[in-house]
């Protein structure tokens, strides 16, 4: 029954996770996988819903991966509402929740790190040195541990999703990557675990990100194709809130993450900005008919 707690299995050890997945697979289940860092919200739950559409067993991981945080980032204060997460995951219909601790994932000296190539050098890669190497390393480990048929990722982290698609392709992993749309608050703010850091003023100002992207989408819809013009329009919207520190705002080809000169419908407007201590990212496909 939707909304009713099911019997979700919670495991913390890699060996137990493997055994649980093996049992599901032996029972004929197709396995979908939703990797997260927890502090779950409706965006995460939409990925679970997407996974359940195509699988009989959905595995979710919750792991705040230290490798992907820079020394001055929010690793220590990243929210970890364990009980609320368990309840939400269970009610959403997650079958197996994998919640390892850091020593289970990184038990000793590590020799091998997955390194992002050119696709990861700009934007998030430039603003957060080492971030994507940390993401790709933990995702490679999680994919090897869970060995799902497919993984569901959110478009919210578009450059990350492109890199994970490249990881699977370049390392010949037998896993399909499914991208799911961004889930937003009613007013347009992209849902994020980091939104809970925002005070009231910051929350109001945070709307400027989706407004700037919405403006680019509207201009594209009205026929504008010059990427510099689209970028300038988005920046003007962002500039209306001087308290926002913009890390980047650009129109990119989502297959290369190179800055575009002429925008095409599947190209993306991408933005990262800081409000006080909180850093937010968002993006929009410029040719989409969605509201943002
Ligand atoms: P995180 O817990 O932030 O690492 O995110 C885990 C997964 O959820 C990633 O694939 C994200 O892209 C996805 N995600 C986060 N926020 C949203 C959102 N608002 N809509 C859709 N997917 C999201």
Short mmCIF file of C-alpha atoms and ligand atoms in Angstrom, two decimals:
data_model
loop_
_atom_site.label_atom_id
_atom_site.label_comp_id
_atom_site.label_asym_id
_atom_site.label_seq_id
_atom_site.Cartn_x
_atom_site.Cartn_y
_atom_site.Cartn_z
CA UNK A 1 0.00 0.00 0.00
CA UNK A 2 1.44 3.41 -0.84
CA UNK A 3 2.47 5.39 2.20
CA UNK A 4 2.57 2.31 4.39
CA UNK A 5 5.83 1.15 5.91
CA UNK A 6 6.99 -2.03 4.20
CA UNK A 7 9.61 -4.43 5.49
CA UNK A 8 12.71 -2.58 4.45
CA UNK A 9 15.96 -4.33 5.18
CA UNK A 10 18.66 -2.07 6.64
CA UNK A 11 22.26 -3.17 6.27
CA UNK A 12 25.55 -1.50 7.13
CA UNK A 13 28.08 -4.15 6.08
CA UNK A 14 29.14 -4.68 2.47
CA UNK A 15 28.89 -8.46 2.87
CA UNK A 16 25.31 -8.18 4.19
CA UNK A 17 24.34 -5.88 1.34
CA UNK A 18 25.73 -8.36 -1.17
CA UNK A 19 23.83 -11.22 0.46
CA UNK A 20 20.55 -9.27 0.46
CA UNK A 21 20.92 -8.30 -3.21
CA UNK A 22 21.88 -11.85 -4.13
CA UNK A 23 18.74 -13.19 -2.41
CA UNK A 24 16.57 -10.70 -4.31
CA UNK A 25 18.24 -11.56 -7.58
CA UNK A 26 17.88 -15.28 -6.95
CA UNK A 27 14.18 -14.60 -6.48
CA UNK A 28 14.09 -13.17 -10.00
CA UNK A 29 14.15 -9.47 -9.10
CA UNK A 30 15.59 -6.78 -11.34
CA UNK A 31 17.63 -4.43 -9.16
CA UNK A 32 17.37 -0.62 -9.25
CA UNK A 33 19.80 1.52 -7.26
CA UNK A 34 19.44 5.04 -5.85
CA UNK A 35 22.67 6.42 -4.34
CA UNK A 36 22.23 9.35 -1.92
CA UNK A 37 23.84 11.19 0.97
CA UNK A 38 20.59 11.13 2.96
CA UNK A 39 18.67 14.09 4.44
CA UNK A 40 16.00 12.78 2.13
CA UNK A 41 13.41 14.95 0.41
CA UNK A 42 10.86 14.53 -2.36
CA UNK A 43 13.61 14.75 -5.01
CA UNK A 44 15.24 11.61 -3.64
CA UNK A 45 11.88 9.87 -3.32
CA UNK A 46 11.10 10.57 -6.98
CA UNK A 47 14.20 8.54 -7.85
CA UNK A 48 12.88 5.66 -5.76
CA UNK A 49 9.55 5.88 -7.56
CA UNK A 50 11.37 5.81 -10.90
CA UNK A 51 13.39 2.78 -9.79
CA UNK A 52 10.27 0.90 -8.68
CA UNK A 53 8.71 1.39 -12.09
CA UNK A 54 11.38 -0.84 -13.64
CA UNK A 55 12.53 -3.12 -10.87
CA UNK A 56 11.26 -5.49 -8.23
CA UNK A 57 13.97 -4.53 -5.76
CA UNK A 58 15.15 -0.98 -5.05
CA UNK A 59 18.39 -0.49 -3.15
CA UNK A 60 19.08 2.95 -1.70
CA UNK A 61 22.41 3.92 -0.22
CA UNK A 62 22.86 6.69 2.32
CA UNK A 63 26.50 7.59 2.72
CA UNK A 64 27.97 11.03 3.37
CA UNK A 65 31.16 10.49 1.43
CA UNK A 66 34.07 12.38 3.00
CA UNK A 67 36.12 12.02 -0.19
CA UNK A 68 33.93 14.44 -2.11
CA UNK A 69 34.07 17.31 0.42
CA UNK A 70 36.81 19.93 0.28
CA UNK A 71 38.63 20.96 3.47
CA UNK A 72 36.52 24.11 3.84
CA UNK A 73 33.20 22.48 2.94
CA UNK A 74 30.27 21.30 5.05
CA UNK A 75 31.17 17.64 5.76
CA UNK A 76 30.86 18.02 9.56
CA UNK A 77 27.57 19.88 9.49
CA UNK A 78 25.98 17.97 6.59
CA UNK A 79 22.53 16.91 7.95
CA UNK A 80 22.22 13.27 9.04
CA UNK A 81 18.60 12.79 10.21
CA UNK A 82 18.91 9.02 10.36
CA UNK A 83 15.51 8.10 11.79
CA UNK A 84 13.53 10.41 9.51
CA UNK A 85 15.47 9.08 6.52
CA UNK A 86 14.72 5.46 7.44
CA UNK A 87 11.03 6.24 7.75
CA UNK A 88 10.88 8.12 4.43
CA UNK A 89 12.84 5.45 2.58
CA UNK A 90 10.67 2.70 3.99
CA UNK A 91 7.42 4.52 3.18
CA UNK A 92 8.63 5.21 -0.34
CA UNK A 93 9.08 1.48 -0.84
CA UNK A 94 12.85 1.06 -0.67
CA UNK A 95 13.55 -2.65 -0.27
CA UNK A 96 17.15 -2.54 0.93
CA UNK A 97 18.74 0.48 2.64
CA UNK A 98 22.55 0.38 2.62
CA UNK A 99 23.94 2.64 5.32
CA UNK A 100 27.65 1.91 5.71
CA UNK A 101 29.88 3.95 7.97
CA UNK A 102 33.11 5.53 6.80
CA UNK A 103 35.31 2.71 8.11
CA UNK A 104 33.26 0.15 6.16
CA UNK A 105 33.73 2.04 2.90
CA UNK A 106 37.31 3.21 3.51
CA UNK A 107 38.86 0.65 5.87
CA UNK A 108 42.49 1.56 5.35
CA UNK A 109 44.97 3.04 2.98
CA UNK A 110 43.51 3.68 -0.41
CA UNK A 111 45.68 3.38 -3.49
CA UNK A 112 43.15 3.85 -6.25
CA UNK A 113 41.09 6.93 -7.03
CA UNK A 114 38.88 7.41 -10.07
CA UNK A 115 39.78 10.70 -11.75
CA UNK A 116 37.33 12.80 -13.72
CA UNK A 117 38.57 13.81 -17.18
CA UNK A 118 37.80 16.95 -19.14
CA UNK A 119 34.06 16.59 -18.61
CA UNK A 120 34.70 17.33 -14.95
CA UNK A 121 37.28 20.10 -15.23
CA UNK A 122 35.00 23.16 -15.41
CA UNK A 123 32.05 24.48 -13.36
CA UNK A 124 31.62 22.20 -10.32
CA UNK A 125 35.02 20.69 -11.04
CA UNK A 126 36.72 24.08 -10.97
CA UNK A 127 34.75 25.42 -8.00
CA UNK A 128 35.25 22.27 -5.94
CA UNK A 129 38.69 20.77 -6.67
CA UNK A 130 38.77 17.02 -6.09
CA UNK A 131 34.99 16.82 -5.65
CA UNK A 132 34.27 14.77 -8.74
CA UNK A 133 37.17 12.38 -8.09
CA UNK A 134 35.58 11.72 -4.70
CA UNK A 135 32.14 11.24 -6.24
CA UNK A 136 33.36 8.92 -9.00
CA UNK A 137 35.45 6.86 -6.60
CA UNK A 138 32.55 6.25 -4.21
CA UNK A 139 30.06 5.63 -7.04
CA UNK A 140 32.43 3.09 -8.62
CA UNK A 141 32.65 1.34 -5.26
CA UNK A 142 28.88 1.46 -4.72
CA UNK A 143 28.20 0.16 -8.23
CA UNK A 144 30.61 -2.73 -7.64
CA UNK A 145 29.08 -3.49 -4.26
CA UNK A 146 25.41 -3.34 -5.32
CA UNK A 147 25.83 -4.46 -8.96
CA UNK A 148 22.38 -3.17 -9.91
CA UNK A 149 20.77 -3.53 -13.32
CA UNK A 150 20.33 0.23 -13.37
CA UNK A 151 20.93 3.30 -11.24
CA UNK A 152 18.63 6.32 -11.04
CA UNK A 153 20.26 9.74 -10.74
CA UNK A 154 18.73 13.21 -10.57
CA UNK A 155 19.26 15.88 -13.20
CA UNK A 156 19.71 18.25 -10.27
CA UNK A 157 23.41 17.33 -10.35
CA UNK A 158 23.70 17.39 -14.11
CA UNK A 159 27.49 17.47 -14.48
CA UNK A 160 27.80 14.69 -11.90
CA UNK A 161 25.24 12.63 -13.81
CA UNK A 162 27.18 13.13 -17.07
CA UNK A 163 30.37 12.00 -15.34
CA UNK A 164 28.71 8.91 -13.89
CA UNK A 165 27.41 8.05 -17.36
CA UNK A 166 31.00 8.42 -18.59
CA UNK A 167 32.27 6.27 -15.68
CA UNK A 168 29.96 3.43 -16.67
CA UNK A 169 30.81 3.77 -20.35
CA UNK A 170 34.58 4.19 -19.99
CA UNK A 171 35.00 1.38 -17.44
CA UNK A 172 32.53 -0.94 -19.20
CA UNK A 173 30.27 -1.36 -16.21
CA UNK A 174 27.18 -3.36 -17.06
CA UNK A 175 24.77 -0.84 -15.48
CA UNK A 176 22.25 1.46 -17.17
CA UNK A 177 22.06 5.02 -15.91
CA UNK A 178 18.59 6.57 -15.80
CA UNK A 179 18.27 10.34 -15.34
CA UNK A 180 15.22 11.71 -13.54
CA UNK A 181 13.85 15.28 -13.65
CA UNK A 182 14.52 17.90 -10.98
CA UNK A 183 11.85 18.04 -8.28
CA UNK A 184 11.14 21.60 -7.14
CA UNK A 185 9.32 23.35 -4.34
CA UNK A 186 6.02 24.94 -5.38
CA UNK A 187 7.75 28.29 -5.96
CA UNK A 188 10.47 26.82 -8.16
CA UNK A 189 13.41 26.29 -5.79
CA UNK A 190 15.12 23.00 -6.65
CA UNK A 191 14.87 20.65 -3.68
CA UNK A 192 18.18 20.04 -1.98
CA UNK A 193 19.36 18.68 1.35
CA UNK A 194 21.27 21.94 1.72
CA UNK A 195 18.09 24.05 1.56
CA UNK A 196 17.64 23.33 5.24
CA UNK A 197 20.67 25.54 5.97
CA UNK A 198 18.86 28.59 4.58
CA UNK A 199 17.34 31.19 6.90
CA UNK A 200 14.17 32.98 5.81
CA UNK A 201 15.91 35.76 3.92
CA UNK A 202 18.27 33.36 2.18
CA UNK A 203 15.39 31.07 1.29
CA UNK A 204 13.65 33.99 -0.42
CA UNK A 205 16.83 35.01 -2.25
CA UNK A 206 17.52 31.43 -3.30
CA UNK A 207 14.56 31.68 -5.66
CA UNK A 208 16.69 33.92 -7.85
CA UNK A 209 18.53 30.86 -9.19
CA UNK A 210 15.45 29.21 -10.67
CA UNK A 211 14.17 32.61 -11.79
CA UNK A 212 17.37 33.26 -13.74
CA UNK A 213 17.13 29.83 -15.35
CA UNK A 214 13.44 30.35 -16.07
CA UNK A 215 14.28 33.62 -17.79
CA UNK A 216 16.82 31.87 -20.03
CA UNK A 217 14.28 29.20 -20.92
CA UNK A 218 11.67 31.83 -21.81
CA UNK A 219 14.12 33.77 -23.97
CA UNK A 220 15.13 30.57 -25.75
CA UNK A 221 11.43 29.84 -26.26
CA UNK A 222 10.99 33.22 -27.86
CA UNK A 223 13.71 32.39 -30.40
CA UNK A 224 16.97 33.65 -28.87
CA UNK A 225 19.84 31.27 -29.69
CA UNK A 226 22.91 33.35 -28.91
CA UNK A 227 24.37 31.84 -25.75
CA UNK A 228 26.09 35.07 -24.65
CA UNK A 229 22.75 36.91 -24.82
CA UNK A 230 21.00 34.16 -22.88
CA UNK A 231 23.75 34.18 -20.26
CA UNK A 232 23.63 37.95 -19.93
CA UNK A 233 19.87 37.82 -19.35
CA UNK A 234 20.24 35.18 -16.62
CA UNK A 235 23.05 37.12 -14.97
CA UNK A 236 20.92 40.24 -14.90
CA UNK A 237 18.28 38.36 -12.90
CA UNK A 238 20.95 37.03 -10.52
CA UNK A 239 22.41 40.55 -10.24
CA UNK A 240 19.07 41.78 -8.87
CA UNK A 241 20.02 40.08 -5.58
CA UNK A 242 23.39 41.54 -4.58
CA UNK A 243 23.64 39.22 -1.56
CA UNK A 244 24.10 36.25 -3.86
CA UNK A 245 27.68 35.34 -4.79
CA UNK A 246 27.55 33.67 -8.20
CA UNK A 247 30.15 30.95 -8.80
CA UNK A 248 29.11 30.43 -12.41
CA UNK A 249 26.20 30.88 -14.76
CA UNK A 250 26.56 29.42 -18.25
CA UNK A 251 24.89 27.76 -21.19
CA UNK A 252 26.57 24.41 -21.90
CA UNK A 253 26.32 21.41 -24.16
CA UNK A 254 25.38 18.72 -21.58
CA UNK A 255 27.34 16.02 -23.40
CA UNK A 256 30.66 17.89 -23.08
CA UNK A 257 29.99 20.59 -20.50
CA UNK A 258 31.71 23.05 -22.81
CA UNK A 259 30.30 26.56 -22.92
CA UNK A 260 27.96 26.98 -25.89
CA UNK A 261 28.05 29.71 -28.51
CA UNK A 262 24.73 28.84 -30.06
CA UNK A 263 22.16 27.22 -27.81
CA UNK A 264 20.24 24.12 -28.88
CA UNK A 265 17.06 22.87 -27.25
CA UNK A 266 18.81 20.12 -25.26
CA UNK A 267 21.53 22.46 -23.97
CA UNK A 268 21.49 23.42 -20.31
CA UNK A 269 21.64 26.62 -18.35
CA UNK A 270 23.68 25.85 -15.24
CA UNK A 271 24.17 27.92 -12.11
CA UNK A 272 26.00 27.74 -8.80
CA UNK A 273 25.79 30.45 -6.17
CA UNK A 274 26.43 31.03 -2.51
CA UNK A 275 23.95 32.53 -0.07
CA UNK A 276 25.80 33.15 3.16
CA UNK A 277 27.50 29.85 3.97
CA UNK A 278 25.24 27.77 1.73
CA UNK A 279 26.17 26.85 -1.81
CA UNK A 280 23.33 25.90 -4.17
CA UNK A 281 23.29 24.58 -7.72
CA UNK A 282 20.53 24.32 -10.28
CA UNK A 283 20.06 23.88 -14.02
CA UNK A 284 17.44 23.87 -16.74
CA UNK A 285 17.23 22.37 -20.20
CA UNK A 286 16.73 25.52 -22.26
CA UNK A 287 14.29 23.97 -24.74
CA UNK A 288 12.04 22.35 -22.15
CA UNK A 289 8.39 23.23 -21.76
CA UNK A 290 8.47 22.75 -18.01
CA UNK A 291 7.86 25.83 -15.97
CA UNK A 292 11.53 26.28 -15.01
P1 LIG B 1 22.48 13.76 -2.82
O1 LIG B 1 21.85 13.09 -1.66
O2 LIG B 1 22.37 15.25 -2.79
O3 LIG B 1 23.87 13.26 -3.09
O4 LIG B 1 21.63 13.33 -4.09
C1 LIG B 1 21.38 11.98 -4.39
C2 LIG B 1 20.68 11.89 -5.71
O5 LIG B 1 19.45 12.62 -5.66
C3 LIG B 1 21.47 12.51 -6.89
O6 LIG B 1 21.31 11.70 -8.03
C4 LIG B 1 20.81 13.86 -7.04
O7 LIG B 1 20.94 14.39 -8.33
C5 LIG B 1 19.36 13.52 -6.73
N1 LIG B 1 18.61 14.72 -6.36
C6 LIG B 1 18.93 15.62 -5.41
N2 LIG B 1 18.02 16.63 -5.39
C7 LIG B 1 17.12 16.35 -6.37
C8 LIG B 1 15.94 17.01 -6.87
N3 LIG B 1 15.52 18.16 -6.36
N4 LIG B 1 15.26 16.42 -7.88
C9 LIG B 1 15.70 15.24 -8.41
N5 LIG B 1 16.78 14.58 -7.99
C10 LIG B 1 17.49 15.12 -6.99
#
